[in-house]
mmCIF file of C-alpha atoms and ligand atoms in Angstrom:
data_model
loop_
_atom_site.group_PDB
_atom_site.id
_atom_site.type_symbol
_atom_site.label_atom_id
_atom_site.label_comp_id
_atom_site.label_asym_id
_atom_site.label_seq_id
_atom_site.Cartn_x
_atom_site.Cartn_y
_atom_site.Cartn_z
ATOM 1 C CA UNK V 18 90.191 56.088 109.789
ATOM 2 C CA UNK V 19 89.498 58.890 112.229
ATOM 3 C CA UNK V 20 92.464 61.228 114.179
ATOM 4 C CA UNK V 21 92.303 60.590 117.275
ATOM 5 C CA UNK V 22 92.758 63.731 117.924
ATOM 6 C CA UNK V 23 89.914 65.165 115.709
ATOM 7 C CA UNK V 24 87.399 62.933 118.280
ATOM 8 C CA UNK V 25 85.184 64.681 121.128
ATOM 9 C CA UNK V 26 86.508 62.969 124.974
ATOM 10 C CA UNK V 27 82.969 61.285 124.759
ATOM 11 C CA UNK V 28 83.677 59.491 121.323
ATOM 12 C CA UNK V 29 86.804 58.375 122.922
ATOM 13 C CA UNK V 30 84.994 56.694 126.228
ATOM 14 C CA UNK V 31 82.105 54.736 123.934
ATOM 15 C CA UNK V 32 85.176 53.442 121.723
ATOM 16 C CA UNK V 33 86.911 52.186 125.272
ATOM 17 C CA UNK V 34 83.617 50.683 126.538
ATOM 18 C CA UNK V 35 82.994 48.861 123.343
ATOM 19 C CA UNK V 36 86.121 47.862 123.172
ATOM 20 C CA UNK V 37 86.071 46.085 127.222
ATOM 21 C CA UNK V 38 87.873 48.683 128.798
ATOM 22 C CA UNK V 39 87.415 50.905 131.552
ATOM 23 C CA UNK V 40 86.350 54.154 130.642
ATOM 24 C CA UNK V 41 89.069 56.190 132.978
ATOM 25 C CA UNK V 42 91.471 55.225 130.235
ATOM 26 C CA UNK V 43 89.840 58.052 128.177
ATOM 27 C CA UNK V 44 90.912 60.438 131.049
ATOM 28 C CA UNK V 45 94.712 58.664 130.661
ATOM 29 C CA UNK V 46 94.810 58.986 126.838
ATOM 30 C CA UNK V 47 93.929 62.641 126.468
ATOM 31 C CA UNK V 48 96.754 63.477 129.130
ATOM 32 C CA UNK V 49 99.193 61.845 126.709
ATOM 33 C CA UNK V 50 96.860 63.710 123.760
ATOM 34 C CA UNK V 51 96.422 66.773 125.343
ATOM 35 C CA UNK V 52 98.642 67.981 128.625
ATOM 36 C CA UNK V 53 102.180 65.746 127.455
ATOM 37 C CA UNK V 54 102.098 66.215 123.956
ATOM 38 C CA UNK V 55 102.882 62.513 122.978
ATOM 39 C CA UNK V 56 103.808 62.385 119.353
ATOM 40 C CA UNK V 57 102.682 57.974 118.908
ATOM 41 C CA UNK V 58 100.603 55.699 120.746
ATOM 42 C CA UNK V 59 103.754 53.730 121.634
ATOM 43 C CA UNK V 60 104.890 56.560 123.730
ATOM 44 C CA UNK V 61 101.737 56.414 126.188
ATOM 45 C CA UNK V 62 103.506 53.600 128.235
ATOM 46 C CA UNK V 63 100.907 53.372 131.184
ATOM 47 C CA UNK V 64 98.507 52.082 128.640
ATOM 48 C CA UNK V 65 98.759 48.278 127.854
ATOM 49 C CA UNK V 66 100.421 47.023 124.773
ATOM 50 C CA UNK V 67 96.986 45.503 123.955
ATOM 51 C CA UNK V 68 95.556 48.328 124.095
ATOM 52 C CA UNK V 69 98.073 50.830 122.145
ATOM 53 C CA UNK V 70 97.277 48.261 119.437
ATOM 54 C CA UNK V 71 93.660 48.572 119.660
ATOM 55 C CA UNK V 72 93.919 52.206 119.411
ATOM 56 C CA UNK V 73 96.598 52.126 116.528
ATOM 57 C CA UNK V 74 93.874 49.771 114.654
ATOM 58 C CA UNK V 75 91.359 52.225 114.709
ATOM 59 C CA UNK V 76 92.797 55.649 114.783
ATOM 60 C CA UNK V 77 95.480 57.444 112.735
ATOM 61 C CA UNK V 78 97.590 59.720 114.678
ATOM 62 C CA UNK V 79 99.041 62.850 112.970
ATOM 63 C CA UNK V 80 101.576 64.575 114.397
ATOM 64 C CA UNK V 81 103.481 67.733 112.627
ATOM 65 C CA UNK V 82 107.496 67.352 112.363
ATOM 66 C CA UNK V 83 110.089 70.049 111.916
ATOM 67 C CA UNK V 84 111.264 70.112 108.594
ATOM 68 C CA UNK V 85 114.123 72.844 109.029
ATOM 69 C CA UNK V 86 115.793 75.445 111.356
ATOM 70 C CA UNK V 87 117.814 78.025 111.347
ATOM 71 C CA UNK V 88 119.043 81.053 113.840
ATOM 72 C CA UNK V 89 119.407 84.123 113.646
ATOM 73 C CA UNK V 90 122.495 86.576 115.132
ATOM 74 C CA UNK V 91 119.800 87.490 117.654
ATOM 75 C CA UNK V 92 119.490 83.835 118.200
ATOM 76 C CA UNK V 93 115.793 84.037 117.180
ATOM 77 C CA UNK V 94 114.808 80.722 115.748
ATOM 78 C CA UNK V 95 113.018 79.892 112.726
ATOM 79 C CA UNK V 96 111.082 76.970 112.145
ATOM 80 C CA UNK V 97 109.650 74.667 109.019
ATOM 81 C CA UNK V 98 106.934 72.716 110.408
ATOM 82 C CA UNK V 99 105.347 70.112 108.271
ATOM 83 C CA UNK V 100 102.209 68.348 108.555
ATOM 84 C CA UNK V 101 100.787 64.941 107.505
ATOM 85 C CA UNK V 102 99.994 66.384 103.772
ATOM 86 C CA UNK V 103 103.467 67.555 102.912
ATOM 87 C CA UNK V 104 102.166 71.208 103.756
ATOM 88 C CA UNK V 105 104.387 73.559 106.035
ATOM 89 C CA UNK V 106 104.105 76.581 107.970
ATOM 90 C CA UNK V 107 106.546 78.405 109.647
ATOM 91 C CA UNK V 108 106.754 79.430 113.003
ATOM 92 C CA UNK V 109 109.524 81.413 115.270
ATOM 93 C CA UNK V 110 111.040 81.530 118.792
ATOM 94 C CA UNK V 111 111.884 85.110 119.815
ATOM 95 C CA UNK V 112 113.961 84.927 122.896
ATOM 96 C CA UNK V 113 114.531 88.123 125.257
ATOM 97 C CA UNK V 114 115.703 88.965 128.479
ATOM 98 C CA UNK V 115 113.005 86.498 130.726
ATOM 99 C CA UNK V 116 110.581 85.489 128.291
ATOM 100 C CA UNK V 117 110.556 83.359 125.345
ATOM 101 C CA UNK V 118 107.707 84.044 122.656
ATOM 102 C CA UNK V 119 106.489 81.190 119.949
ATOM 103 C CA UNK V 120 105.107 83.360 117.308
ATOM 104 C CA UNK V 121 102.846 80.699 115.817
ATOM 105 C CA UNK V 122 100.916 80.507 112.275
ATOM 106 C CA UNK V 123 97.000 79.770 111.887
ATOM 107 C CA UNK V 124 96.642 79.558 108.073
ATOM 108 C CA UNK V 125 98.767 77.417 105.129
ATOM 109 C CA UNK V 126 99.188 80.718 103.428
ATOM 110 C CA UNK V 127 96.826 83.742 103.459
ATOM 111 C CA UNK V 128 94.332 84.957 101.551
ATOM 112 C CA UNK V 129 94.173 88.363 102.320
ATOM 113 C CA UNK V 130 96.911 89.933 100.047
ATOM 114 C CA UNK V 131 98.387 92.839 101.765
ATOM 115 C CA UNK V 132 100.268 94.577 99.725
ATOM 116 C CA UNK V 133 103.578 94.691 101.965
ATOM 117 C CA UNK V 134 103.220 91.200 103.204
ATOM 118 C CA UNK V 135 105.609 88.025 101.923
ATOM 119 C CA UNK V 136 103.018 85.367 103.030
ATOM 120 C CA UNK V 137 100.342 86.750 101.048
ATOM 121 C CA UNK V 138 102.295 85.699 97.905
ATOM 122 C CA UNK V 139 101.694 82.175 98.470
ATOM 123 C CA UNK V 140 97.992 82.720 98.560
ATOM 124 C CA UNK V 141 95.513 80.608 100.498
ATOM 125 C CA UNK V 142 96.010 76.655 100.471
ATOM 126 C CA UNK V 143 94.015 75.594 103.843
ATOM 127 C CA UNK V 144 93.417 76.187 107.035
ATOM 128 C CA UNK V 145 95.287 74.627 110.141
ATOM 129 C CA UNK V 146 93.129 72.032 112.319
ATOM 130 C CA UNK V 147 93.032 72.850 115.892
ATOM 131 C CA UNK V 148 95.579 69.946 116.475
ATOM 132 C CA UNK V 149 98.328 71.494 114.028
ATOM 133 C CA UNK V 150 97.866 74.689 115.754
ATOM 134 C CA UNK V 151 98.452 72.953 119.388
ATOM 135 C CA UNK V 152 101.403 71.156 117.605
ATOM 136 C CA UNK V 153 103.453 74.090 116.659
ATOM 137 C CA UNK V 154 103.234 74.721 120.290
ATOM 138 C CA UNK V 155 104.264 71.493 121.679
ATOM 139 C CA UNK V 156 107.568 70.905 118.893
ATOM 140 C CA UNK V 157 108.340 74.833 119.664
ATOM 141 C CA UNK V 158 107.890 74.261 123.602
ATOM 142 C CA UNK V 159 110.224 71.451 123.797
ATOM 143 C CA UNK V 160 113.178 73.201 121.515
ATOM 144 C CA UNK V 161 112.968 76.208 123.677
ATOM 145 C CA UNK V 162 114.281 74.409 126.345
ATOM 146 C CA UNK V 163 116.849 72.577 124.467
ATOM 147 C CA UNK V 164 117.734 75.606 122.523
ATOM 148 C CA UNK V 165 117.264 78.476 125.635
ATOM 149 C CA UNK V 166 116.818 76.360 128.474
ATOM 150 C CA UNK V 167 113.163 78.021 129.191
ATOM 151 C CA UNK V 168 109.498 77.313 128.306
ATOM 152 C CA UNK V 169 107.568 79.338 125.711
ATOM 153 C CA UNK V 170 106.113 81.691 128.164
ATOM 154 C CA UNK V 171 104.042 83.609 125.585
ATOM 155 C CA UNK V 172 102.692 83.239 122.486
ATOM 156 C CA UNK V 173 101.614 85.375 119.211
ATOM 157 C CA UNK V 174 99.436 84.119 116.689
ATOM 158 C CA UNK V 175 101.517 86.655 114.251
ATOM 159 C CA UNK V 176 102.411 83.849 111.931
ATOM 160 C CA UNK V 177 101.139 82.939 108.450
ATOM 161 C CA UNK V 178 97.618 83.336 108.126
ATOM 162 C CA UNK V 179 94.325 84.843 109.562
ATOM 163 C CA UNK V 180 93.223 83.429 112.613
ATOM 164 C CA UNK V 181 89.929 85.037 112.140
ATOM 165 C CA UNK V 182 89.333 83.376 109.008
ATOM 166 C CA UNK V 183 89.819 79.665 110.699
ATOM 167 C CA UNK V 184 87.525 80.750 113.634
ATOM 168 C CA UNK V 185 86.686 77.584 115.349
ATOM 169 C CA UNK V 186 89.934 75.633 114.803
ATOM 170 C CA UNK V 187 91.720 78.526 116.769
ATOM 171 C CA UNK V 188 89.055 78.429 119.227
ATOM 172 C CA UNK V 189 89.276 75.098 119.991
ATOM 173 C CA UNK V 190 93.240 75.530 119.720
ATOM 174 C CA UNK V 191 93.576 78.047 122.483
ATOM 175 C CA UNK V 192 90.869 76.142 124.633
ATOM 176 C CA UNK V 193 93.241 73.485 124.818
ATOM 177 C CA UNK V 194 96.338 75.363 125.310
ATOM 178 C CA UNK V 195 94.230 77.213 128.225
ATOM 179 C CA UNK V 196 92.381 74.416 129.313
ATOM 180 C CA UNK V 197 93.326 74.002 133.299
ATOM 181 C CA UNK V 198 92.761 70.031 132.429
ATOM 182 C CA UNK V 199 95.269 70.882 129.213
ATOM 183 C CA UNK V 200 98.307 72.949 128.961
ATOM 184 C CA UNK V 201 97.221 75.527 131.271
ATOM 185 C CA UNK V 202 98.788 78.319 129.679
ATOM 186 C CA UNK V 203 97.590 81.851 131.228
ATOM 187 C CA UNK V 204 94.875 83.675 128.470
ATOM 188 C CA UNK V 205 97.100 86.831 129.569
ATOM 189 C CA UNK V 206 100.380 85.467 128.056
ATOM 190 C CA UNK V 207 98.348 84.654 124.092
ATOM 191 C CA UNK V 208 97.795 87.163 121.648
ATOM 192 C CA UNK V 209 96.090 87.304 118.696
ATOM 193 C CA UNK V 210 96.223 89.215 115.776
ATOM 194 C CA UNK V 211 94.066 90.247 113.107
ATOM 195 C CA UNK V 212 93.987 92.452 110.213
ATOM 196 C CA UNK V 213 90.331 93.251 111.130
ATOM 197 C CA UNK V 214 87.633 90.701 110.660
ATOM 198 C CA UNK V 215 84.665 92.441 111.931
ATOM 199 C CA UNK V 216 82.217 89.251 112.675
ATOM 200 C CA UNK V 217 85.247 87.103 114.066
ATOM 201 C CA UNK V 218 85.867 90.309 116.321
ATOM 202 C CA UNK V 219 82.579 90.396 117.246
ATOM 203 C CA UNK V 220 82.327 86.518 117.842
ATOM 204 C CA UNK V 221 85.647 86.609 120.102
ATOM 205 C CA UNK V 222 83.848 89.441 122.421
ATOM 206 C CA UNK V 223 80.550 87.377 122.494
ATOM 207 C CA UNK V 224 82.335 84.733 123.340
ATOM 208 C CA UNK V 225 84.132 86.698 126.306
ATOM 209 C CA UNK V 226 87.884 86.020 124.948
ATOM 210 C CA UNK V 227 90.392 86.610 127.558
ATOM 211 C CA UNK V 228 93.692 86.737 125.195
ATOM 212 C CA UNK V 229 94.971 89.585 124.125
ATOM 213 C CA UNK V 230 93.738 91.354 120.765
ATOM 214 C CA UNK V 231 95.851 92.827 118.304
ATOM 215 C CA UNK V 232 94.329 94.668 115.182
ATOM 216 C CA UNK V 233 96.910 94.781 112.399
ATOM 217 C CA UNK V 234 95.590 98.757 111.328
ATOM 218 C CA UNK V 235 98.432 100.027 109.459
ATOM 219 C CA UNK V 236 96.120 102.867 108.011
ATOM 220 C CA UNK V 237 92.568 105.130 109.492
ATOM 221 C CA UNK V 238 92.097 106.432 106.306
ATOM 222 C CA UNK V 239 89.710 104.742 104.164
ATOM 223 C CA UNK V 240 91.588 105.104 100.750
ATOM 224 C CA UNK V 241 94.955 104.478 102.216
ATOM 225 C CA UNK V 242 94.452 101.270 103.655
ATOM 226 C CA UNK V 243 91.812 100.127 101.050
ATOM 227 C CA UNK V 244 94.998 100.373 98.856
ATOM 228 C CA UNK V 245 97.371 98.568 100.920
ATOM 229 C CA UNK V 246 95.060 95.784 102.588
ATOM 230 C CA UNK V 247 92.495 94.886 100.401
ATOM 231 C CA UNK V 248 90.325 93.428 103.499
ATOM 232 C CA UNK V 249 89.439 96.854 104.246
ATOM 233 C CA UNK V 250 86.736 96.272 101.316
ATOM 234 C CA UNK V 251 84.484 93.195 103.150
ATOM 235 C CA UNK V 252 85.277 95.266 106.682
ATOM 236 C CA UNK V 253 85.224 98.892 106.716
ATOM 237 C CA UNK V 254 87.053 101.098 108.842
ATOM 238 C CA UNK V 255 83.962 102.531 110.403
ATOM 239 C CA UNK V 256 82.695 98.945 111.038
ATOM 240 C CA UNK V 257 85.797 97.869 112.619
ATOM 241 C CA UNK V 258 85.985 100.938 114.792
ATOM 242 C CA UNK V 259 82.342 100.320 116.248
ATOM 243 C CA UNK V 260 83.205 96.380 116.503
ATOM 244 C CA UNK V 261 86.303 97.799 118.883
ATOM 245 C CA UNK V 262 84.442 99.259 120.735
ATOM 246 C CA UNK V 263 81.784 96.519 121.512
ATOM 247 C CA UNK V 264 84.539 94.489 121.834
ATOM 248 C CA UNK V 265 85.984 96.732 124.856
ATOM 249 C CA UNK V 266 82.326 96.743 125.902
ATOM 250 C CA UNK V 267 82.040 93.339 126.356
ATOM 251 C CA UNK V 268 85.579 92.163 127.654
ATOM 252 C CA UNK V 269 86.994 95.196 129.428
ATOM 253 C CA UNK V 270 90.225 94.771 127.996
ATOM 254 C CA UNK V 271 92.828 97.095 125.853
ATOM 255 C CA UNK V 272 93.546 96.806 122.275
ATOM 256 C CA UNK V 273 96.503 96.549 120.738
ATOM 257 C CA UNK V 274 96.771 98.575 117.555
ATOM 258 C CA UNK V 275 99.788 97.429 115.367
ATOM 259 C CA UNK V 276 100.927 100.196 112.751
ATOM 260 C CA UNK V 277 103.416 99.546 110.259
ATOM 261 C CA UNK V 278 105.148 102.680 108.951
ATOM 262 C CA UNK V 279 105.787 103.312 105.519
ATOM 263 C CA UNK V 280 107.755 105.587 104.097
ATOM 264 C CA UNK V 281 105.268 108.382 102.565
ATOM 265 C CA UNK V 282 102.479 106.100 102.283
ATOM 266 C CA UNK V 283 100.940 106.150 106.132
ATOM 267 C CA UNK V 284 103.843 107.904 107.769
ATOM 268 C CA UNK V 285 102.265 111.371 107.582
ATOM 269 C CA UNK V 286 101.012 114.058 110.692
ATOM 270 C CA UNK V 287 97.584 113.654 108.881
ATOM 271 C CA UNK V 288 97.598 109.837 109.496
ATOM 272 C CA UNK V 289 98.889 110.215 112.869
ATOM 273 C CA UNK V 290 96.277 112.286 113.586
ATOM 274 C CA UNK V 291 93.320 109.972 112.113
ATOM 275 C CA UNK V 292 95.323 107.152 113.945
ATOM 276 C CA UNK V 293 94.504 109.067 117.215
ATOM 277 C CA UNK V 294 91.176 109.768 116.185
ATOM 278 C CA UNK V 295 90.271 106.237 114.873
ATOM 279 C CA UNK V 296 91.421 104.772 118.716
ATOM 280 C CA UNK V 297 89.788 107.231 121.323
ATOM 281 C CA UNK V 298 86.196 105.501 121.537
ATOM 282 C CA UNK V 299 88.549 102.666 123.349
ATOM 283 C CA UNK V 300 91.654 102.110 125.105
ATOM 284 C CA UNK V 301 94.415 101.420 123.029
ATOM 285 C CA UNK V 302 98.526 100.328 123.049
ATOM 286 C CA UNK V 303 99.745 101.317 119.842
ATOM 287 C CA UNK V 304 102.875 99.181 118.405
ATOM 288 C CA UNK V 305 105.006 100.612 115.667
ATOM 289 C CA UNK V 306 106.573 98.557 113.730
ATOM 290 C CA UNK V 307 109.342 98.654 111.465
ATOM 291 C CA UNK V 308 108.968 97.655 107.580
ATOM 292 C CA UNK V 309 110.651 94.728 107.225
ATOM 293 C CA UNK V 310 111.717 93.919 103.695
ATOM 294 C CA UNK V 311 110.249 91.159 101.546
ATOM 295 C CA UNK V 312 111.158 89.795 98.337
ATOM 296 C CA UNK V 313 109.712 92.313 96.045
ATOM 297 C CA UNK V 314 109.710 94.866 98.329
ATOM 298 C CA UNK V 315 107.393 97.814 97.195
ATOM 299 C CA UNK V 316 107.731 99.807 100.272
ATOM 300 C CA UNK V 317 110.479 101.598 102.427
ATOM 301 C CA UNK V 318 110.811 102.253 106.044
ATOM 302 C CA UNK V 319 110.187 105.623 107.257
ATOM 303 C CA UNK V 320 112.595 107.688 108.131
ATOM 304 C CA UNK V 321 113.504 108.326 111.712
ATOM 305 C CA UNK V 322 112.636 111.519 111.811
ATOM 306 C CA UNK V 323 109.235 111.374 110.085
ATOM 307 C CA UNK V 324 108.488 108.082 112.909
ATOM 308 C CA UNK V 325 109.714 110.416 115.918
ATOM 309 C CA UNK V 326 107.350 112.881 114.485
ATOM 310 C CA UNK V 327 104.826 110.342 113.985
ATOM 311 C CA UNK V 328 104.944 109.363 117.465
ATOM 312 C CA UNK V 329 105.513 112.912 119.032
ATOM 313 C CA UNK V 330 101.781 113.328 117.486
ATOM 314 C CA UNK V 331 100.256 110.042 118.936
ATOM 315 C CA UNK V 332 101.628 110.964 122.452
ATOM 316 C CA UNK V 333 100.569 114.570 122.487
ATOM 317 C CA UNK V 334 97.029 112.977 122.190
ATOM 318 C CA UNK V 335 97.552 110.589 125.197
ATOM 319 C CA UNK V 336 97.726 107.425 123.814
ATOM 320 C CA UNK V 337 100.674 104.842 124.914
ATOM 321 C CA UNK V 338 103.351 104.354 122.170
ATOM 322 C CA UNK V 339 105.537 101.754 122.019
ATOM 323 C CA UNK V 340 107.897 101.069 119.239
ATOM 324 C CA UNK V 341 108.234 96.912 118.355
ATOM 325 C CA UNK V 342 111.962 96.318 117.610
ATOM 326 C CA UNK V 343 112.010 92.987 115.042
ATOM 327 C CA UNK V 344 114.098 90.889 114.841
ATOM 328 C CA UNK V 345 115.356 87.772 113.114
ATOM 329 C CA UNK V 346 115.520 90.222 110.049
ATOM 330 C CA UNK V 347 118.518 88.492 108.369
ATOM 331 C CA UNK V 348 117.095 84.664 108.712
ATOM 332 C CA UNK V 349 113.890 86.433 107.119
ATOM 333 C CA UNK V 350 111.945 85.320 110.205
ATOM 334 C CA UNK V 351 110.385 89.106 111.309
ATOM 335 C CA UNK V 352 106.805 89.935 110.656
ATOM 336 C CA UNK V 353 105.813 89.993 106.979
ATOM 337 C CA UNK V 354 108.975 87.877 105.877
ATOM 338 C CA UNK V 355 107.569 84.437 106.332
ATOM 339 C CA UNK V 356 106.693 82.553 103.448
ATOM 340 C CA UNK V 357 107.609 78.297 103.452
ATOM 341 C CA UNK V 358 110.091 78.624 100.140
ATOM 342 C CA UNK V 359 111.891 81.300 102.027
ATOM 343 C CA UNK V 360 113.558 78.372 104.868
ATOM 344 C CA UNK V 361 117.351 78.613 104.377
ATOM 345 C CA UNK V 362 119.598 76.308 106.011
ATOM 346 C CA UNK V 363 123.324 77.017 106.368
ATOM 347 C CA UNK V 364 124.547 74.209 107.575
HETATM 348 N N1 SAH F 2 96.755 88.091 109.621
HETATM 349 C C1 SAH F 2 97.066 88.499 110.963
HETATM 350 C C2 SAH F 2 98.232 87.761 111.511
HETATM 351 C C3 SAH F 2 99.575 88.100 110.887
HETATM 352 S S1 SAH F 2 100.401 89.084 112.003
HETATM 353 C C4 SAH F 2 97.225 90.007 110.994
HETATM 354 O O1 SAH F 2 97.203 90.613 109.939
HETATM 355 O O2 SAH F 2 97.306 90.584 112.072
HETATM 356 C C5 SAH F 2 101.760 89.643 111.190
HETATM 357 C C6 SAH F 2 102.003 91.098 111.482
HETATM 358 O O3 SAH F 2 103.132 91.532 110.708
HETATM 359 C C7 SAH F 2 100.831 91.939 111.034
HETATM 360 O O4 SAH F 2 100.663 93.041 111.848
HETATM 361 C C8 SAH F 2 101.300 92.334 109.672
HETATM 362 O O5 SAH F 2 100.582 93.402 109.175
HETATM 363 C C9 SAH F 2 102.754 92.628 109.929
HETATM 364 N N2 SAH F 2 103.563 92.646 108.708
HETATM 365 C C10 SAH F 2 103.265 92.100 107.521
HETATM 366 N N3 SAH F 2 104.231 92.354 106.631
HETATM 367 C C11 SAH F 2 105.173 93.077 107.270
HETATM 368 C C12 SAH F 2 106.440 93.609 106.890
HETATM 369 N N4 SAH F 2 106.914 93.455 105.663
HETATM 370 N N5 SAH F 2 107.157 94.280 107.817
HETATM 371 C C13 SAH F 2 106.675 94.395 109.084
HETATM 372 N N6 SAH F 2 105.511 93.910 109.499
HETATM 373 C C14 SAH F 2 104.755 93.256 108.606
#
């Protein structure tokens, strides 16, 4: 049996008409489907009983659950989401002063292997569909307002996984969460990030993307970051540095460059200087970010002095600095930390 949510709005109006009913019905069904989230055919009450059956007959409807919670001092919240397979991602609210942000997974795991990265341990074991993605967002959504009163009013696909690496799904996921017809989020308020898939960077720009793009860089020297994120092999830094700046070309917008210090690996004047170097063809924010540690951490933070220093250098050549403060460190919910077996519950 098919999802009914892994049907095209078309395949959904023959199925009505064959079935003796009038085709507007599509229109009501993907409202319940698409703009109010329903989790069961039982819940789209202006449809007829007879007809909820029909549907129930002939379509399966999946619908991801949380599996777990659990909040941090900084009252971020982390999530264990589980799908229809058993499999689980997580995903985290980040509260601040007027926003909420849903920083959302893309991936069951990761395949890329960076070396200071807790997801990557888990390895690859499938990408999300398009409707797993948009579900994250709608259990996340309706917690924020039980837990902080408020909406998600941004998102960061800064989760588990690569969203370059499950292209169309995330395409199709952030149509629908754009969609005016759908959840009508604003473009402006959705970032994604990469660690630098040259062709899906490329695709986005052809495509005209109108989120915001974040480029996980960590490293503009060659042998530095070859060492620490292996992708660097399949998309060198040269290559990702022209697709930049067709990708600025294309869509007018800034990049955000996210750069993780570590402690005497990238930390130095000499990267901060190829940093600079690697983002003048386009205009850049640059995020620092704080190592967070991971289970078998092989890394340290740098020092404070050695980041000011870092920074000093970055903002002598012009570029806008900003430093990312994480947080949910102790419920191991900041960037790097998640990984499913790490979900622990107090209570
Ligand atoms: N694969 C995408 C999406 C993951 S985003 C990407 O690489 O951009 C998660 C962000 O957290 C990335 O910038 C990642 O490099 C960063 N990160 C990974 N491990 C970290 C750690 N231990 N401490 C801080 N940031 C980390």
């Amino acid at each position: 049996m098919k999802d009914i949510r892994d049907i095209h709005f078309t395949e959904l109006e023959s199925f009505l008409q064959e079935n003796g009913e009038k085709r507007f019905r599509a229109k009501q069904i993907w409202t319940w489907l698409w703009k109010r989230g329903a989790g069961s055919f039982d819940e789209m009450t202006d449809l007829s009983v007879a007809l909820r059956t029909k549907l129930q007959e002939n379509f399966t409807f999946h619908r991801a659950e949380i599996a777990g919670e659990v909040q941090s001092k900084d009252k971020t919240t982390k999530f264990l989401l589980q799908f229809h397979d058993g499999k689980m991602v997580e995903g985290v609210l980040i509260p601040s002063k007027d926003r909420v942000t849903a920083c959302l997974s893309t991936q069951i795991g990761c395949p890329l292997h960076c070396a200071f990265c807790a997801t990557g341990t888990m390895g690859f074991i499938r990408n999300l569909h398009y409707s797993e993605v948009v579900d994250e967002y709608i259990l996340l959504n309706n917690r924020a307002q039980e837990i902080y009163n408020q909406h998600i009013t941004n998102i960061v696909f800064m989760g588990m996984g690569e969203p370059l690496l499950n292209f169309d799904n995330m395409m199709t996921a952030i149509d629908i969460l754009t969609g005016k017809d759908y959840f009508g989020l604003s473009p402006a308020r959705i970032t994604l990030s990469t660690a630098g898939i040259i062709k899906g960077i490329k695709a986005l720009a052809d495509r005209g993307f109108r989120c915001g793009l974040a480029i996980s860089l960590h490293s503009a020297d060659p042998t530095v970051r070859g060492q620490i994120m292996p992708v660097t092999e399949g998309n060198p830094l040269h290559e990702l540095q022209s697709a930049l700046v067709y990708y600025h070309q294309k869509t007018g917008e800034r990049i955000t460059i996210e750069y993780l210090l570590l402690s005497k690996v990238n930390d130095s004047e000499k990267a901060a200087e190829q940093l600079a170097k690697f983002c003048r063809p386009f205009p850049v924010k640059i995020n620092i970010i704080e190592y967070n540690s991971t289970p078998d951490s092989l890394f340290h933070k740098s020092d404070p002095t050695r980041r000011q220093r870092f920074i000093d250098i970055l903002e002598r050549c012009n570029m806008v600095v900003n430093i990312r403060q994480s947080k949910g460190q102790d419920i191991a919910a900041a960037c790097g930390q998640l990984v499913k077996n790490q979900l622990r519950i107090d209570n």
